[in-house]
PDB file of C-alpha atoms in Angstrom:
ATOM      1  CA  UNK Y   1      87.467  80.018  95.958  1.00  0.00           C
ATOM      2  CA  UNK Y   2      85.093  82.893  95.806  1.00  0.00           C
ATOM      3  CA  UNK Y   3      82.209  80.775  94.867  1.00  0.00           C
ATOM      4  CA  UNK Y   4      82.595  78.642  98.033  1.00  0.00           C
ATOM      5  CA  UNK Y   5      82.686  82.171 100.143  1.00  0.00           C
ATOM      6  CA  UNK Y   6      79.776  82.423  98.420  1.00  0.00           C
ATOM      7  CA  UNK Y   7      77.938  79.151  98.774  1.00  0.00           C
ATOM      8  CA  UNK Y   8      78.327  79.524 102.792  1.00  0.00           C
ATOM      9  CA  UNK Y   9      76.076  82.693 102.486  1.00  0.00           C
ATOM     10  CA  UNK Y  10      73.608  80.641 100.109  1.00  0.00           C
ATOM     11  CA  UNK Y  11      71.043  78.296 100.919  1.00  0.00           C
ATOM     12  CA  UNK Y  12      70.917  75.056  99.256  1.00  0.00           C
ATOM     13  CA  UNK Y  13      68.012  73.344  99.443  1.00  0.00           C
ATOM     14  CA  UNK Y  14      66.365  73.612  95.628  1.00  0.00           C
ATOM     15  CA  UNK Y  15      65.516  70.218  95.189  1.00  0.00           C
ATOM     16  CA  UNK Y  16      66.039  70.203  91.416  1.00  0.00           C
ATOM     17  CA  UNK Y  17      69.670  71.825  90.981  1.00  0.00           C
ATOM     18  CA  UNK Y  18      68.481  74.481  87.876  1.00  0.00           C
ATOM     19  CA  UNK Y  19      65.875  76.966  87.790  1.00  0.00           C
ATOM     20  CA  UNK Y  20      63.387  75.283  85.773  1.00  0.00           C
ATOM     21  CA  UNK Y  21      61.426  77.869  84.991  1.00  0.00           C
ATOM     22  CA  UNK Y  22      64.663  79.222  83.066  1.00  0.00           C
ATOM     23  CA  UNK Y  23      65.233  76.668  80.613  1.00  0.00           C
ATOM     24  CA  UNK Y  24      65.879  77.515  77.050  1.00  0.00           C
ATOM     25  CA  UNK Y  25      64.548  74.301  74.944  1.00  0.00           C
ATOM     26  CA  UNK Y  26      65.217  75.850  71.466  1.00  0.00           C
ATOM     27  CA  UNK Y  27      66.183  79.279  69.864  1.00  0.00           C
ATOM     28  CA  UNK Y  28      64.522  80.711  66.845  1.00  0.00           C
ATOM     29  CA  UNK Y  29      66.876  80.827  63.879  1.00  0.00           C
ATOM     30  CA  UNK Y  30      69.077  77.722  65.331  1.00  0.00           C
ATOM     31  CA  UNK Y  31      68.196  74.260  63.053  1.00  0.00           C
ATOM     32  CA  UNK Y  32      68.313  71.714  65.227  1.00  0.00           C
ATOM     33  CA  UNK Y  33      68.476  70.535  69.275  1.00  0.00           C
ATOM     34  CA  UNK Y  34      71.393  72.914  71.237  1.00  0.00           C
ATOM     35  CA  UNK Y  35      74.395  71.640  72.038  1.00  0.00           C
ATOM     36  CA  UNK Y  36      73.959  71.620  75.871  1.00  0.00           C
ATOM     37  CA  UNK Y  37      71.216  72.776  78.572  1.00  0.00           C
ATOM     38  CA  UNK Y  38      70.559  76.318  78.156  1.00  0.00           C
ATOM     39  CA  UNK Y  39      68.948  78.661  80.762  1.00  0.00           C
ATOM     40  CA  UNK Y  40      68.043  82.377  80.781  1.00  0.00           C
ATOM     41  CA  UNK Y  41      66.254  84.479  83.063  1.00  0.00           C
ATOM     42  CA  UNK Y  42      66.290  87.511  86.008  1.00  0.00           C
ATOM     43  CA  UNK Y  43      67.503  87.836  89.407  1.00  0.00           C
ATOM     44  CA  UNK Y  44      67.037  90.585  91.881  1.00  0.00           C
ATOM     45  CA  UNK Y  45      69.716  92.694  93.103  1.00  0.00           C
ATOM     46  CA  UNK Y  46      70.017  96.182  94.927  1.00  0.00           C
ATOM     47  CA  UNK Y  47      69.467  94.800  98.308  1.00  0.00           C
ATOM     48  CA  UNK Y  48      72.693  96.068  99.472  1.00  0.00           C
ATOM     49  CA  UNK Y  49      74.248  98.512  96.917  1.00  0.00           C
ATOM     50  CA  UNK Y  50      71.603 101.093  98.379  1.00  0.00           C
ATOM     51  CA  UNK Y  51      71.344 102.094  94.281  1.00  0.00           C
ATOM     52  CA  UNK Y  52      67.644 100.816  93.659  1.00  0.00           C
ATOM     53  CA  UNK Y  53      66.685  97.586  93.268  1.00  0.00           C
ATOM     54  CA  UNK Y  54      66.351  95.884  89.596  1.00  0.00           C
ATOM     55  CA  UNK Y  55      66.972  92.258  87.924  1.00  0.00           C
ATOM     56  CA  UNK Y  56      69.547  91.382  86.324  1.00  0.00           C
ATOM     57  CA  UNK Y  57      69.519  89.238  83.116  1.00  0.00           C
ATOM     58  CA  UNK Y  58      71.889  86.175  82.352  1.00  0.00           C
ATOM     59  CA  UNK Y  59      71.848  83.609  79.859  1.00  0.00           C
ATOM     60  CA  UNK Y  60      73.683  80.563  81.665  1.00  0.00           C
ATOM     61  CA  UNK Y  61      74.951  77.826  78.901  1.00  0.00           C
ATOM     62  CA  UNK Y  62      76.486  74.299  80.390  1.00  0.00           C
ATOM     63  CA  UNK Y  63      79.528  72.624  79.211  1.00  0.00           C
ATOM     64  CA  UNK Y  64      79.176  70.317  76.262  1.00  0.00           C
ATOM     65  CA  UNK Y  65      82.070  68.378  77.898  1.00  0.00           C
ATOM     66  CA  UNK Y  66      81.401  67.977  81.439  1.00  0.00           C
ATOM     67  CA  UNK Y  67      78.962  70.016  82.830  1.00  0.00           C
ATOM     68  CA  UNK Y  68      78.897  68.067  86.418  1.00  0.00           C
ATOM     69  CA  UNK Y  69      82.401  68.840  86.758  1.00  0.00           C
ATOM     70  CA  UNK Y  70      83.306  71.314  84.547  1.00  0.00           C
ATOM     71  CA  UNK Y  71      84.177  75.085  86.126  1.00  0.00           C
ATOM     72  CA  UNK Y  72      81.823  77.923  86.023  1.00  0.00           C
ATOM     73  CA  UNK Y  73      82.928  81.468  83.888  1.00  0.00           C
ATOM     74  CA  UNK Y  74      81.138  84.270  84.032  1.00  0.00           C
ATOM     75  CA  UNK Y  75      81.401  86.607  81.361  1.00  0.00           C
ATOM     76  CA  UNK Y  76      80.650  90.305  81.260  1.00  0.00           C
ATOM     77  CA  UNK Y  77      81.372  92.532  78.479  1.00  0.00           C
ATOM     78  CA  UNK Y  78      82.118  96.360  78.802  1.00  0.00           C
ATOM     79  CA  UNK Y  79      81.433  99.417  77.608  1.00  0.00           C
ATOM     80  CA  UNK Y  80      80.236 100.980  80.012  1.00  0.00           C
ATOM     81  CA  UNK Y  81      77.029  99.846  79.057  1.00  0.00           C
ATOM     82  CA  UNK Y  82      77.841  96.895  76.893  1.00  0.00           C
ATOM     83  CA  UNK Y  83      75.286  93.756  76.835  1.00  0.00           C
ATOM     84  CA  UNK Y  84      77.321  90.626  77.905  1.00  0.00           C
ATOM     85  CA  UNK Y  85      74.958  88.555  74.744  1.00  0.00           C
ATOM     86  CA  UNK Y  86      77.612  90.528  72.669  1.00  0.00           C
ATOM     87  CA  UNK Y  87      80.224  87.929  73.771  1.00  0.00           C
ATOM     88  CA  UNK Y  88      77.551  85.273  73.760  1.00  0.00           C
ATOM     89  CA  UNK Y  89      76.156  85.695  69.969  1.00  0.00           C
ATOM     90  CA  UNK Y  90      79.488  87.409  68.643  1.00  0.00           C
ATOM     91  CA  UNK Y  91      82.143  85.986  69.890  1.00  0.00           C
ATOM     92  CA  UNK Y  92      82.722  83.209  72.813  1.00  0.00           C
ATOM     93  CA  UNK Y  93      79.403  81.774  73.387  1.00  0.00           C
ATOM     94  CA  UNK Y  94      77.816  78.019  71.811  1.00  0.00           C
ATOM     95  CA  UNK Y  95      75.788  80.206  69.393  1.00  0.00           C
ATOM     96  CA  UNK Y  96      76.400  82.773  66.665  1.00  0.00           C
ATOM     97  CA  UNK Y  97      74.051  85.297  64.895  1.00  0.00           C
ATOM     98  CA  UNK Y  98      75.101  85.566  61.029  1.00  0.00           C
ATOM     99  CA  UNK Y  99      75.160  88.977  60.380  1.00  0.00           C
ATOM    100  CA  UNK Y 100      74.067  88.639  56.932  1.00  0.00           C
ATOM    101  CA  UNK Y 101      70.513  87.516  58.621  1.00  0.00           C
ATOM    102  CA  UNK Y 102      70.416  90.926  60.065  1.00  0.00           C
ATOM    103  CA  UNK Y 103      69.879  92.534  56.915  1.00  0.00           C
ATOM    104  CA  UNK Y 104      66.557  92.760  56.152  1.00  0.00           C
ATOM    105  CA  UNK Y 105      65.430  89.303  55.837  1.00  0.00           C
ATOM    106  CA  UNK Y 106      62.543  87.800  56.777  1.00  0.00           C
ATOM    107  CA  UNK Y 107      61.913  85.866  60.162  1.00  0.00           C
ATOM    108  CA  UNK Y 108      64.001  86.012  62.970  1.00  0.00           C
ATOM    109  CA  UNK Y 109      68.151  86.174  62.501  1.00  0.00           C
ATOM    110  CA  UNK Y 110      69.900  82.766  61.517  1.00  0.00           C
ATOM    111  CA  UNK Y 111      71.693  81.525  64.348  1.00  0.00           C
ATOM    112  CA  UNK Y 112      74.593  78.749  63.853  1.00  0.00           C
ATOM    113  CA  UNK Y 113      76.500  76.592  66.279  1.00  0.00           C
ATOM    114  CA  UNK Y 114      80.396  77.757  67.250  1.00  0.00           C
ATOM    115  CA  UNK Y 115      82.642  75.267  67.346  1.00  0.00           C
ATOM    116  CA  UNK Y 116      85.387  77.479  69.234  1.00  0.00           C
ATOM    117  CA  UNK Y 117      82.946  78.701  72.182  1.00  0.00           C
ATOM    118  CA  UNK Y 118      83.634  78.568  76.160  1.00  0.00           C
ATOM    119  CA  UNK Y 119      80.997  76.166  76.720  1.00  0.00           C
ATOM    120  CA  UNK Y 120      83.546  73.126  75.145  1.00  0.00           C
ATOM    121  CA  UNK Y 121      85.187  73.307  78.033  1.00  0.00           C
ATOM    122  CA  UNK Y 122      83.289  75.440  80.911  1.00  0.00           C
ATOM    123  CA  UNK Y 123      79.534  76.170  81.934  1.00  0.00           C
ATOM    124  CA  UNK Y 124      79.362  79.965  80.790  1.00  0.00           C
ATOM    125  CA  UNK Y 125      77.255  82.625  82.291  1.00  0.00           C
ATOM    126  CA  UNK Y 126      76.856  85.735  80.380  1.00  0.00           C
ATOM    127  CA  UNK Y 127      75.836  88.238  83.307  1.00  0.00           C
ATOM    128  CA  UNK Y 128      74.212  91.674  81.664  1.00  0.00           C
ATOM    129  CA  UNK Y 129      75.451  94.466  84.229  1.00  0.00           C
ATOM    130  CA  UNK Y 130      74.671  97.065  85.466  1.00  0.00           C
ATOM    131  CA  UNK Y 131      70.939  97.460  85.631  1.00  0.00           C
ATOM    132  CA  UNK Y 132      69.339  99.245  82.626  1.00  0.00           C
ATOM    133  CA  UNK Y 133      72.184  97.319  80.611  1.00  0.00           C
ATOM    134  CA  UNK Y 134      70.929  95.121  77.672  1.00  0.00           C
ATOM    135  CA  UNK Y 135      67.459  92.954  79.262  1.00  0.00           C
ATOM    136  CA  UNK Y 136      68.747  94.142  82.745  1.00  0.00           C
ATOM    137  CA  UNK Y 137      66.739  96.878  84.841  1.00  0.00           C
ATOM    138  CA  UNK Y 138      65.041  98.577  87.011  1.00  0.00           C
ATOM    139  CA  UNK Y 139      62.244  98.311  89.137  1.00  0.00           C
ATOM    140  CA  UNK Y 140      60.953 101.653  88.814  1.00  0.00           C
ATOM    141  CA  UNK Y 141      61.931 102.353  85.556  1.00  0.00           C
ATOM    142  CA  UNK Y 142      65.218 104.461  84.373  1.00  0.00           C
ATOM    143  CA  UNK Y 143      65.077 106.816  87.196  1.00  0.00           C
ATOM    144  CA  UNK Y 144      65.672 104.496  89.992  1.00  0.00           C
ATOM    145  CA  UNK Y 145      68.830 103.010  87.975  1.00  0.00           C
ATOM    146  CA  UNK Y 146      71.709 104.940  89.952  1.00  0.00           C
ATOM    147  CA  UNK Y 147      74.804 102.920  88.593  1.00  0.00           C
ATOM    148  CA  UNK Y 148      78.256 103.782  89.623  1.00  0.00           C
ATOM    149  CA  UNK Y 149      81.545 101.861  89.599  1.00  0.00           C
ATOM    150  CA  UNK Y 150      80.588 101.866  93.470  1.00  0.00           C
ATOM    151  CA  UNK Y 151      77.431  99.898  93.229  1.00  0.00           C
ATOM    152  CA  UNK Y 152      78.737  97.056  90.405  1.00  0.00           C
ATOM    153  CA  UNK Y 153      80.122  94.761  93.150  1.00  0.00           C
ATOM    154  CA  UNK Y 154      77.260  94.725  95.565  1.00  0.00           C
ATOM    155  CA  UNK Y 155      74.707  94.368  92.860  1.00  0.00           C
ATOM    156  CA  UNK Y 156      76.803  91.323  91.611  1.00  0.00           C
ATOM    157  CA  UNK Y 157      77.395  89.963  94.389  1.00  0.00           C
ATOM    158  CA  UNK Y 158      73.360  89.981  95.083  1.00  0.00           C
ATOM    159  CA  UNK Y 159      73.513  88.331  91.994  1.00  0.00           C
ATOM    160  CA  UNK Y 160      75.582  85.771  92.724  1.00  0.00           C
ATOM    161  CA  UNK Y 161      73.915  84.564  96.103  1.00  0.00           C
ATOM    162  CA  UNK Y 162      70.653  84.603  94.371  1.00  0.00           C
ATOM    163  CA  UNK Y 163      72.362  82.459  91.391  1.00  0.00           C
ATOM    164  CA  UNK Y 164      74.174  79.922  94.001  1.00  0.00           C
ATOM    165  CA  UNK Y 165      70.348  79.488  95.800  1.00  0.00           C
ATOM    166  CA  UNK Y 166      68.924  78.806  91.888  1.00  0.00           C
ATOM    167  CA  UNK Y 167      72.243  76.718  91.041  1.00  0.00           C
ATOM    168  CA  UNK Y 168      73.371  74.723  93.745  1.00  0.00           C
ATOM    169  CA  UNK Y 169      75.243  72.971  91.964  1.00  0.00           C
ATOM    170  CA  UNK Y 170      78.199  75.374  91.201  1.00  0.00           C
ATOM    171  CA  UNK Y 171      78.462  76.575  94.436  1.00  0.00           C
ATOM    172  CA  UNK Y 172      81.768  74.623  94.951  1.00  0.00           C
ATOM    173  CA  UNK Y 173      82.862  74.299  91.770  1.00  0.00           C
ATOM    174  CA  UNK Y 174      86.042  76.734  90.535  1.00  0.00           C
ATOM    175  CA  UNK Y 175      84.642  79.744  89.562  1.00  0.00           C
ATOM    176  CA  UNK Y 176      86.283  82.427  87.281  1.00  0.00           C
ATOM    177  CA  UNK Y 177      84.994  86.151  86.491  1.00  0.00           C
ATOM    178  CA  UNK Y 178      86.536  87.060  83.093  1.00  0.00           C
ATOM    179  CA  UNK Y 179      85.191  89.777  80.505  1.00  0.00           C
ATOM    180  CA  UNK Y 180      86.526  92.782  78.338  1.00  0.00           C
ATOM    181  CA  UNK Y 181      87.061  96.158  78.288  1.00  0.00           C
ATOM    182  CA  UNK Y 182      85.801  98.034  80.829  1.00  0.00           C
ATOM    183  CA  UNK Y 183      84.996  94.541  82.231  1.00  0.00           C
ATOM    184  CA  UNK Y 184      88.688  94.921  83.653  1.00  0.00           C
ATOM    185  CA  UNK Y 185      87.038  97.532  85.756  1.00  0.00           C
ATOM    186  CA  UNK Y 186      83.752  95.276  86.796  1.00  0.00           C
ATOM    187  CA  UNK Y 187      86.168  92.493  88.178  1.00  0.00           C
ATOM    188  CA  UNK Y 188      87.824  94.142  90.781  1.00  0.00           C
ATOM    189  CA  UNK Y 189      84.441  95.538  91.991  1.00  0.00           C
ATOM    190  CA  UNK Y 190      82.906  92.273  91.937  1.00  0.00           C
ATOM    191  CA  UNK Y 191      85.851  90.899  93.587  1.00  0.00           C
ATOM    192  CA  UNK Y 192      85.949  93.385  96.528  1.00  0.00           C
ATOM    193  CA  UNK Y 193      82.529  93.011  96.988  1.00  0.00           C
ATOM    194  CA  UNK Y 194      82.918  88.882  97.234  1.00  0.00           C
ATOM    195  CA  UNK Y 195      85.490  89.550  99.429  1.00  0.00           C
ATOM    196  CA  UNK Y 196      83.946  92.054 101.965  1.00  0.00           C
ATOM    197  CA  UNK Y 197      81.157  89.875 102.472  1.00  0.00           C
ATOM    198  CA  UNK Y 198      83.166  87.046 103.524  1.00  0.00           C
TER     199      UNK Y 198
END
């Protein structure tokens, strides 16, 4: 529902569907091709919060079942100030970082394929919000980053138009914002916002 409010706002004429330029081929760490198309990249927001512009990061991962057909979740972890590749390389998302990589050993972290993530089922876009949040930020550096509870749903919601335009293609699928902590104070935001603009 909210992504086809969304998708009347957007315009749809990329020819190719996904933002090439985004693609994720491989990963460092991972043996092996991926599971699914992955893509990962910025896209502008502030245009209406009034709280400075920035760019967003997200990491967008398709379904390994159906990703023509299969619904669009976006995830966003907490915090405040909790980076959404938490959930990604922790705990929902195709990929996993072994932890015992992290200690001291040579090369980049080991990274593993999870048989229990989202993406079995759903394409899954891990959204890292607000700006200055994980890869997210600011266009003029920290002191144009004015978050607030206030400006979360605006800057999404620039988000969102700007991902529908890059992803035409799930601008009328069934769309579902889910996330934890104080992600269960992000939602409403983001939903308001969705909702205001029509």
């Amino acid at each position: 529902m909210a992504a086809r409010a969304l998708s009347l706002a957007c315009v749809l004429g990329v020819a190719s569907g996904a933002i090439d330029a985004d693609a994720v081929p491989s990963l460092p760490g991972y043996d092996g091709a991926l599971a699914s198309k992955h893509y990962s990249g910025y896209l502008p927001v502030g245009n209406t919060s009034g709280a400075g512009l920035g760019f967003l990061h997200y990491w967008l991962i398709e379904s390994e079942g159906a990703p023509e057909t299969d619904p669009l979740v976006m995830w966003l972890n907490g915090g405040p100030g909790s980076s959404s590749l938490i959930g990604l390389l922790n705990e929902n998302g195709q990929v996993k970082v072994s932890d015992e990589s992290l200690d001291g050993g040579d090369g980049p972290p080991r990274v593993f394929y999870n048989p229990f993530s989202w993406s079995q089922k759903a394409n899954v876009l891990y959204l890292e919000q607000p700006k200055g949040v994980g890869y997210s930020y600011c266009v003029n550096g920290a002191q144009d980053c004015h978050n607030s509870d206030a400006n979360v749903g605006p800057d999404v919601h620039d988000f969102l138009l700007a991902f529908f335009e890059g992803f035409p293609e799930y601008a009328e699928r069934d769309f579902y914002i889910t996330g934890e902590s104080y992600g269960g104070t992000y939602i409403p935001l983001i939903m308001d916002a969705i909702d205001k603009a029509g």
